[in-house]
XYZ file of C-alpha atoms in Angstrom:
369
model
C 19.372 -58.912 -261.415
C 16.107 -57.931 -259.799
C 16.067 -56.796 -256.223
C 13.957 -58.654 -253.695
C 10.918 -56.791 -252.425
C 11.958 -57.064 -248.807
C 15.687 -57.653 -248.907
C 16.225 -56.669 -245.295
C 15.876 -59.731 -243.138
C 14.580 -59.950 -239.594
C 16.910 -59.767 -236.606
C 16.533 -60.780 -233.007
C 14.772 -58.033 -231.141
C 13.514 -57.848 -227.621
C 9.906 -56.603 -228.022
C 10.172 -54.865 -224.667
C 13.166 -52.833 -225.794
C 10.855 -50.191 -227.179
C 7.824 -48.990 -225.325
C 4.866 -46.973 -226.565
C 5.418 -44.012 -228.929
C 5.495 -41.662 -225.954
C 8.248 -43.433 -224.021
C 11.506 -41.648 -223.201
C 14.321 -42.434 -225.631
C 16.781 -41.693 -222.851
C 16.029 -45.168 -221.468
C 17.723 -46.807 -224.479
C 21.190 -48.228 -224.052
C 23.074 -48.474 -227.323
C 23.599 -50.712 -229.174
C 21.005 -53.259 -227.878
C 19.492 -54.568 -231.086
C 20.553 -52.668 -234.183
C 21.188 -54.838 -237.269
C 24.590 -55.306 -238.828
C 23.364 -56.793 -242.107
C 24.122 -54.642 -245.147
C 22.453 -54.392 -248.550
C 24.211 -54.103 -251.895
C 24.257 -50.785 -253.705
C 26.319 -51.307 -256.838
C 29.892 -51.931 -255.639
C 29.075 -50.853 -252.099
C 27.599 -52.434 -248.991
C 25.370 -50.043 -247.080
C 23.103 -50.131 -244.065
C 19.396 -50.797 -244.760
C 18.744 -47.179 -243.807
C 20.884 -44.079 -244.176
C 20.726 -40.597 -242.680
C 19.883 -37.553 -244.780
C 21.703 -34.288 -244.091
C 19.580 -31.719 -245.948
C 18.995 -29.880 -242.656
C 22.726 -29.587 -241.913
C 23.250 -26.046 -243.104
C 19.754 -25.141 -244.330
C 18.466 -22.165 -242.361
C 15.490 -21.337 -244.598
C 13.578 -24.615 -244.367
C 15.069 -26.389 -241.356
C 16.281 -23.583 -239.100
C 19.919 -24.666 -238.976
C 22.252 -22.750 -236.652
C 25.966 -23.352 -236.207
C 25.285 -23.904 -232.506
C 23.703 -27.237 -233.575
C 27.032 -28.649 -234.797
C 27.949 -30.427 -231.548
C 24.642 -32.287 -231.536
C 25.028 -33.127 -235.229
C 28.442 -34.592 -234.420
C 26.830 -36.768 -231.735
C 24.198 -37.882 -234.258
C 26.913 -38.856 -236.739
C 28.817 -40.813 -234.082
C 25.625 -42.511 -232.915
C 24.849 -43.580 -236.469
C 28.250 -45.217 -236.952
C 28.123 -46.846 -233.519
C 24.833 -48.435 -234.582
C 26.090 -49.655 -237.974
C 24.567 -46.884 -240.085
C 27.209 -46.132 -242.717
C 25.290 -44.278 -245.470
C 25.031 -40.490 -245.382
C 23.284 -38.530 -248.107
C 24.266 -34.952 -248.889
C 24.617 -32.499 -251.803
C 26.903 -29.684 -252.876
C 23.881 -27.353 -252.753
C 22.921 -28.191 -249.157
C 23.384 -25.106 -247.047
C 21.807 -21.706 -247.594
C 23.523 -18.406 -248.375
C 27.000 -18.119 -246.902
C 26.593 -21.672 -245.612
C 26.445 -23.206 -249.091
C 28.183 -26.588 -248.990
C 27.937 -26.677 -245.181
C 26.499 -30.192 -245.093
C 29.514 -31.613 -246.926
C 31.927 -29.623 -244.751
C 30.299 -30.939 -241.576
C 30.355 -34.541 -242.794
C 34.042 -34.271 -243.616
C 34.814 -32.798 -240.207
C 32.730 -35.410 -238.402
C 34.477 -38.231 -240.272
C 37.917 -36.931 -239.266
C 36.965 -36.343 -235.629
C 35.313 -39.747 -235.328
C 38.340 -41.532 -236.761
C 40.718 -39.576 -234.528
C 38.627 -40.427 -231.478
C 38.202 -44.103 -232.307
C 41.674 -44.556 -233.749
C 40.399 -46.578 -236.694
C 38.638 -46.064 -240.003
C 35.059 -47.142 -240.669
C 33.434 -48.112 -243.956
C 31.574 -44.841 -244.461
C 29.611 -44.299 -247.683
C 28.995 -40.690 -248.673
C 26.390 -40.213 -251.400
C 26.534 -36.634 -252.604
C 24.614 -34.873 -255.366
C 25.982 -32.319 -257.813
C 23.573 -29.573 -258.799
C 22.819 -29.087 -262.496
C 23.504 -25.367 -262.251
C 23.147 -23.488 -265.563
C 26.855 -22.608 -265.523
C 27.875 -26.253 -265.403
C 27.798 -26.794 -269.145
C 30.644 -29.235 -269.825
C 31.779 -32.613 -268.493
C 34.912 -30.941 -267.142
C 32.903 -28.437 -265.115
C 30.911 -31.291 -263.582
C 34.137 -33.122 -262.726
C 35.390 -29.909 -261.101
C 32.213 -29.850 -259.001
C 33.082 -33.346 -257.798
C 36.630 -32.263 -256.942
C 35.222 -29.303 -254.990
C 33.052 -31.655 -252.929
C 36.079 -33.843 -252.233
C 37.962 -30.750 -251.063
C 35.091 -29.670 -248.774
C 34.927 -33.104 -247.171
C 38.699 -33.679 -247.356
C 38.249 -37.265 -248.443
C 39.950 -39.158 -251.270
C 36.900 -40.729 -252.910
C 33.136 -40.267 -252.826
C 30.978 -43.365 -252.458
C 28.299 -42.330 -254.942
C 28.362 -39.213 -257.101
C 24.929 -38.244 -258.368
C 23.342 -35.817 -260.795
C 20.941 -33.899 -258.547
C 18.272 -33.356 -261.179
C 17.675 -33.675 -264.893
C 17.823 -30.711 -267.270
C 16.096 -32.627 -270.064
C 12.956 -30.480 -269.850
C 14.761 -27.204 -270.441
C 18.400 -27.855 -271.489
C 18.801 -31.270 -273.160
C 22.310 -30.533 -274.463
C 23.485 -29.718 -270.955
C 22.007 -33.023 -269.809
C 24.258 -35.002 -272.152
C 27.324 -33.077 -270.974
C 26.478 -33.835 -267.344
C 26.029 -37.528 -268.124
C 29.524 -37.503 -269.632
C 30.675 -35.777 -266.459
C 29.359 -38.678 -264.378
C 31.267 -41.114 -266.568
C 34.440 -39.045 -266.226
C 34.134 -38.937 -262.420
C 33.971 -42.720 -262.373
C 36.804 -43.238 -264.864
C 39.068 -40.872 -262.910
C 38.362 -42.782 -259.682
C 36.794 -39.791 -257.951
C 33.660 -41.820 -257.147
C 33.057 -45.516 -256.564
C 29.658 -45.365 -258.249
C 27.355 -42.938 -259.993
C 23.670 -42.252 -259.629
C 20.865 -39.883 -260.460
C 18.145 -38.159 -258.481
C 14.676 -36.907 -259.385
C 14.473 -38.852 -262.665
C 11.228 -40.126 -264.124
C 10.921 -43.582 -265.726
C 11.551 -42.519 -269.345
C 14.634 -40.472 -268.570
C 15.929 -43.179 -266.237
C 15.903 -45.715 -269.073
C 17.688 -43.232 -271.356
C 20.573 -42.611 -268.972
C 20.758 -46.315 -268.191
C 21.295 -47.140 -271.850
C 23.632 -44.196 -272.391
C 25.952 -45.149 -269.561
C 25.867 -48.797 -270.576
C 27.069 -47.815 -274.047
C 29.893 -45.841 -272.440
C 31.071 -48.993 -270.666
C 30.240 -47.982 -267.111
C 29.547 -51.335 -265.404
C 25.922 -51.698 -264.381
C 26.495 -53.539 -261.120
C 29.437 -51.469 -259.920
C 28.605 -47.946 -260.934
C 25.982 -47.566 -263.617
C 23.252 -45.827 -261.698
C 24.180 -48.036 -258.790
C 21.851 -45.799 -256.845
C 18.690 -44.068 -257.949
C 17.180 -41.503 -255.661
C 13.451 -40.785 -255.744
C 10.829 -39.278 -253.505
C 9.288 -42.456 -252.116
C 6.990 -42.731 -249.132
C 3.418 -43.567 -248.217
C 2.625 -40.021 -249.395
C 4.269 -40.373 -252.790
C 3.556 -43.762 -254.304
C 1.926 -42.551 -257.475
C 2.123 -44.097 -260.929
C 5.587 -42.709 -261.675
C 7.070 -43.935 -258.389
C 5.729 -47.443 -258.899
C 6.940 -47.520 -262.507
C 10.381 -46.282 -261.452
C 10.578 -48.916 -258.718
C 9.640 -51.643 -261.199
C 12.294 -50.505 -263.682
C 14.959 -50.338 -260.979
C 14.093 -53.808 -259.723
C 14.365 -55.249 -263.238
C 17.771 -53.624 -263.801
C 19.237 -54.313 -260.373
C 19.304 -50.619 -259.446
C 19.034 -49.851 -255.758
C 16.453 -47.190 -254.920
C 17.164 -44.690 -252.170
C 13.943 -43.250 -250.793
C 14.238 -39.611 -249.812
C 11.582 -37.854 -247.748
C 10.283 -41.172 -246.306
C 8.358 -39.192 -243.654
C 6.805 -36.723 -246.089
C 8.755 -33.758 -244.652
C 7.316 -34.712 -241.258
C 3.664 -35.245 -242.181
C 3.859 -38.968 -241.381
C 5.314 -38.497 -237.906
C 1.955 -37.829 -236.241
C 3.368 -34.662 -234.686
C 1.292 -32.278 -236.804
C -2.350 -31.615 -237.577
C -4.332 -28.897 -239.420
C -4.441 -27.020 -236.118
C -0.804 -27.727 -235.235
C 1.461 -26.825 -238.138
C 5.255 -26.565 -238.286
C 6.929 -23.200 -238.454
C 8.382 -21.862 -241.672
C 7.470 -22.567 -245.307
C 6.392 -26.163 -244.608
C 3.261 -24.843 -242.905
C 1.580 -23.899 -246.204
C 2.176 -27.341 -247.705
C 1.025 -29.124 -244.550
C -2.129 -27.006 -244.433
C -3.037 -28.184 -247.931
C -2.286 -31.894 -247.512
C -2.872 -32.880 -243.866
C -6.707 -32.595 -243.962
C -6.814 -35.396 -246.528
C -4.525 -37.814 -244.713
C -6.895 -39.152 -242.074
C -7.134 -42.726 -243.478
C -3.348 -43.068 -243.750
C -2.459 -41.421 -240.450
C -5.118 -43.476 -238.655
C -3.678 -46.741 -240.010
C -0.121 -45.679 -239.204
C -1.129 -44.762 -235.656
C -3.004 -48.034 -235.108
C -0.148 -50.222 -236.365
C 2.384 -48.190 -234.366
C 0.395 -48.591 -231.150
C -0.039 -52.339 -231.639
C 3.647 -52.810 -232.375
C 4.739 -50.411 -229.653
C 6.571 -48.329 -232.233
C 6.207 -44.746 -233.351
C 4.444 -43.671 -236.528
C 7.800 -42.549 -237.951
C 9.315 -45.971 -237.349
C 6.421 -47.687 -239.100
C 6.625 -45.333 -242.093
C 10.389 -45.870 -242.451
C 10.042 -49.641 -242.048
C 7.417 -49.633 -244.829
C 10.048 -48.139 -247.175
C 12.574 -50.816 -246.176
C 10.056 -53.592 -246.773
C 9.427 -52.183 -250.242
C 13.069 -52.886 -251.057
C 14.336 -49.307 -250.828
C 16.973 -47.693 -248.626
C 15.260 -44.771 -246.854
C 17.274 -41.729 -245.799
C 15.212 -39.868 -243.184
C 16.615 -36.502 -242.235
C 18.016 -35.964 -238.758
C 18.837 -32.809 -236.848
C 18.417 -33.931 -233.222
C 19.556 -36.881 -231.129
C 15.934 -37.742 -230.385
C 15.153 -37.981 -234.099
C 18.216 -40.158 -234.673
C 17.261 -42.541 -231.871
C 13.704 -42.752 -233.147
C 14.852 -43.466 -236.706
C 17.127 -46.250 -235.474
C 14.056 -47.867 -233.942
C 12.784 -48.520 -237.471
C 15.432 -51.253 -237.835
C 15.633 -54.772 -236.486
C 12.076 -55.811 -237.376
C 9.680 -55.649 -240.303
C 6.025 -55.156 -241.012
C 3.886 -58.156 -241.882
C 2.385 -58.589 -245.347
C -1.057 -57.776 -243.929
C 0.246 -54.556 -242.373
C 1.900 -53.560 -245.636
C -1.332 -54.130 -247.549
C -3.283 -52.138 -245.002
C -0.901 -49.188 -245.313
C -0.941 -49.387 -249.120
C -4.734 -49.318 -249.106
C -4.864 -46.434 -246.631
C -2.415 -44.442 -248.754
C -4.591 -44.942 -251.818
C -7.683 -43.929 -249.846
C -6.121 -40.649 -248.725
C -7.228 -38.005 -251.242
C -4.221 -35.710 -250.815
C -0.739 -36.645 -252.013
C 2.694 -35.143 -251.615
C 3.522 -32.547 -254.269
C 6.239 -34.018 -256.464
C 9.620 -32.408 -256.935
C 9.417 -29.866 -259.762
C 12.812 -31.036 -261.040
C 11.643 -34.598 -261.667
C 11.366 -35.538 -265.326
C 9.235 -38.131 -267.009
């Protein structure tokens, strides 16, 4: 069953609820207008946008400190209070001694939220298992899933995913990891399985492989496919992948919908972020004038922020974006991407501006064809 291009419907929204991009988010009173409608992701019902937790434990790229945990807990609670129920993580998220920190924090936040509220919520955790070179057998991949369950202290993972393909350098390992995904599902450790960073050819291969193994397409068989998808990364492969997923009824989760922050309007060639992102931004930002100008113009006319427009574009393309969050302000701003949708003319304008921008996001080196 093909997915509709813009499966997220409109909701009632007071246009005065959000002011210009520079207004103070502290004026918001939650929850005034957030949508409750969910979208199907295999056997699961998820919010039209999720929250990514790459920064929760990553000191190298995102400057995580354990002193941030209280604010991250507030972000998690705010998400659930506003009907966001999808959280994306990975067993490799967290640097050095903090490896697995993102999963540990999510598990702790789930327990504390449920204790505080006195009831359970329908929370969907989508975690990714790294294709480390020492994970060579299906059993080792299943053990990785059990380790994630232990870190989060939950009984079942919503979606268990292969973080990247090893087809380019270890094809035999790839087959073992595919069997590991099947075993996770058959043992009831995950409700659905998915893959990340797959190109169109490899996506079709694993689709057929899992189908032959009897993993139901609609309930688990790549019920989620994760790909770098944003106005900065809509190249030939992304469009081909999206077309394949639509034809097979596979829900696409769009990671990095803000291009690591380049689509927020907060940076320029003379104002770069700290850390390793600065080098990438320095290379790409000078060629983004057409796209950033269109984003800014549409945001101003709609009284939204550039980030909200960029995230809404992903939703209107039929994907479930998972912008990263590490501050309450970011969480509030991301929530403002819901409850409305861009017009067809605005979508076309953004598509054209993206094509006119000479610089594109560098694709993940782990993505296969």
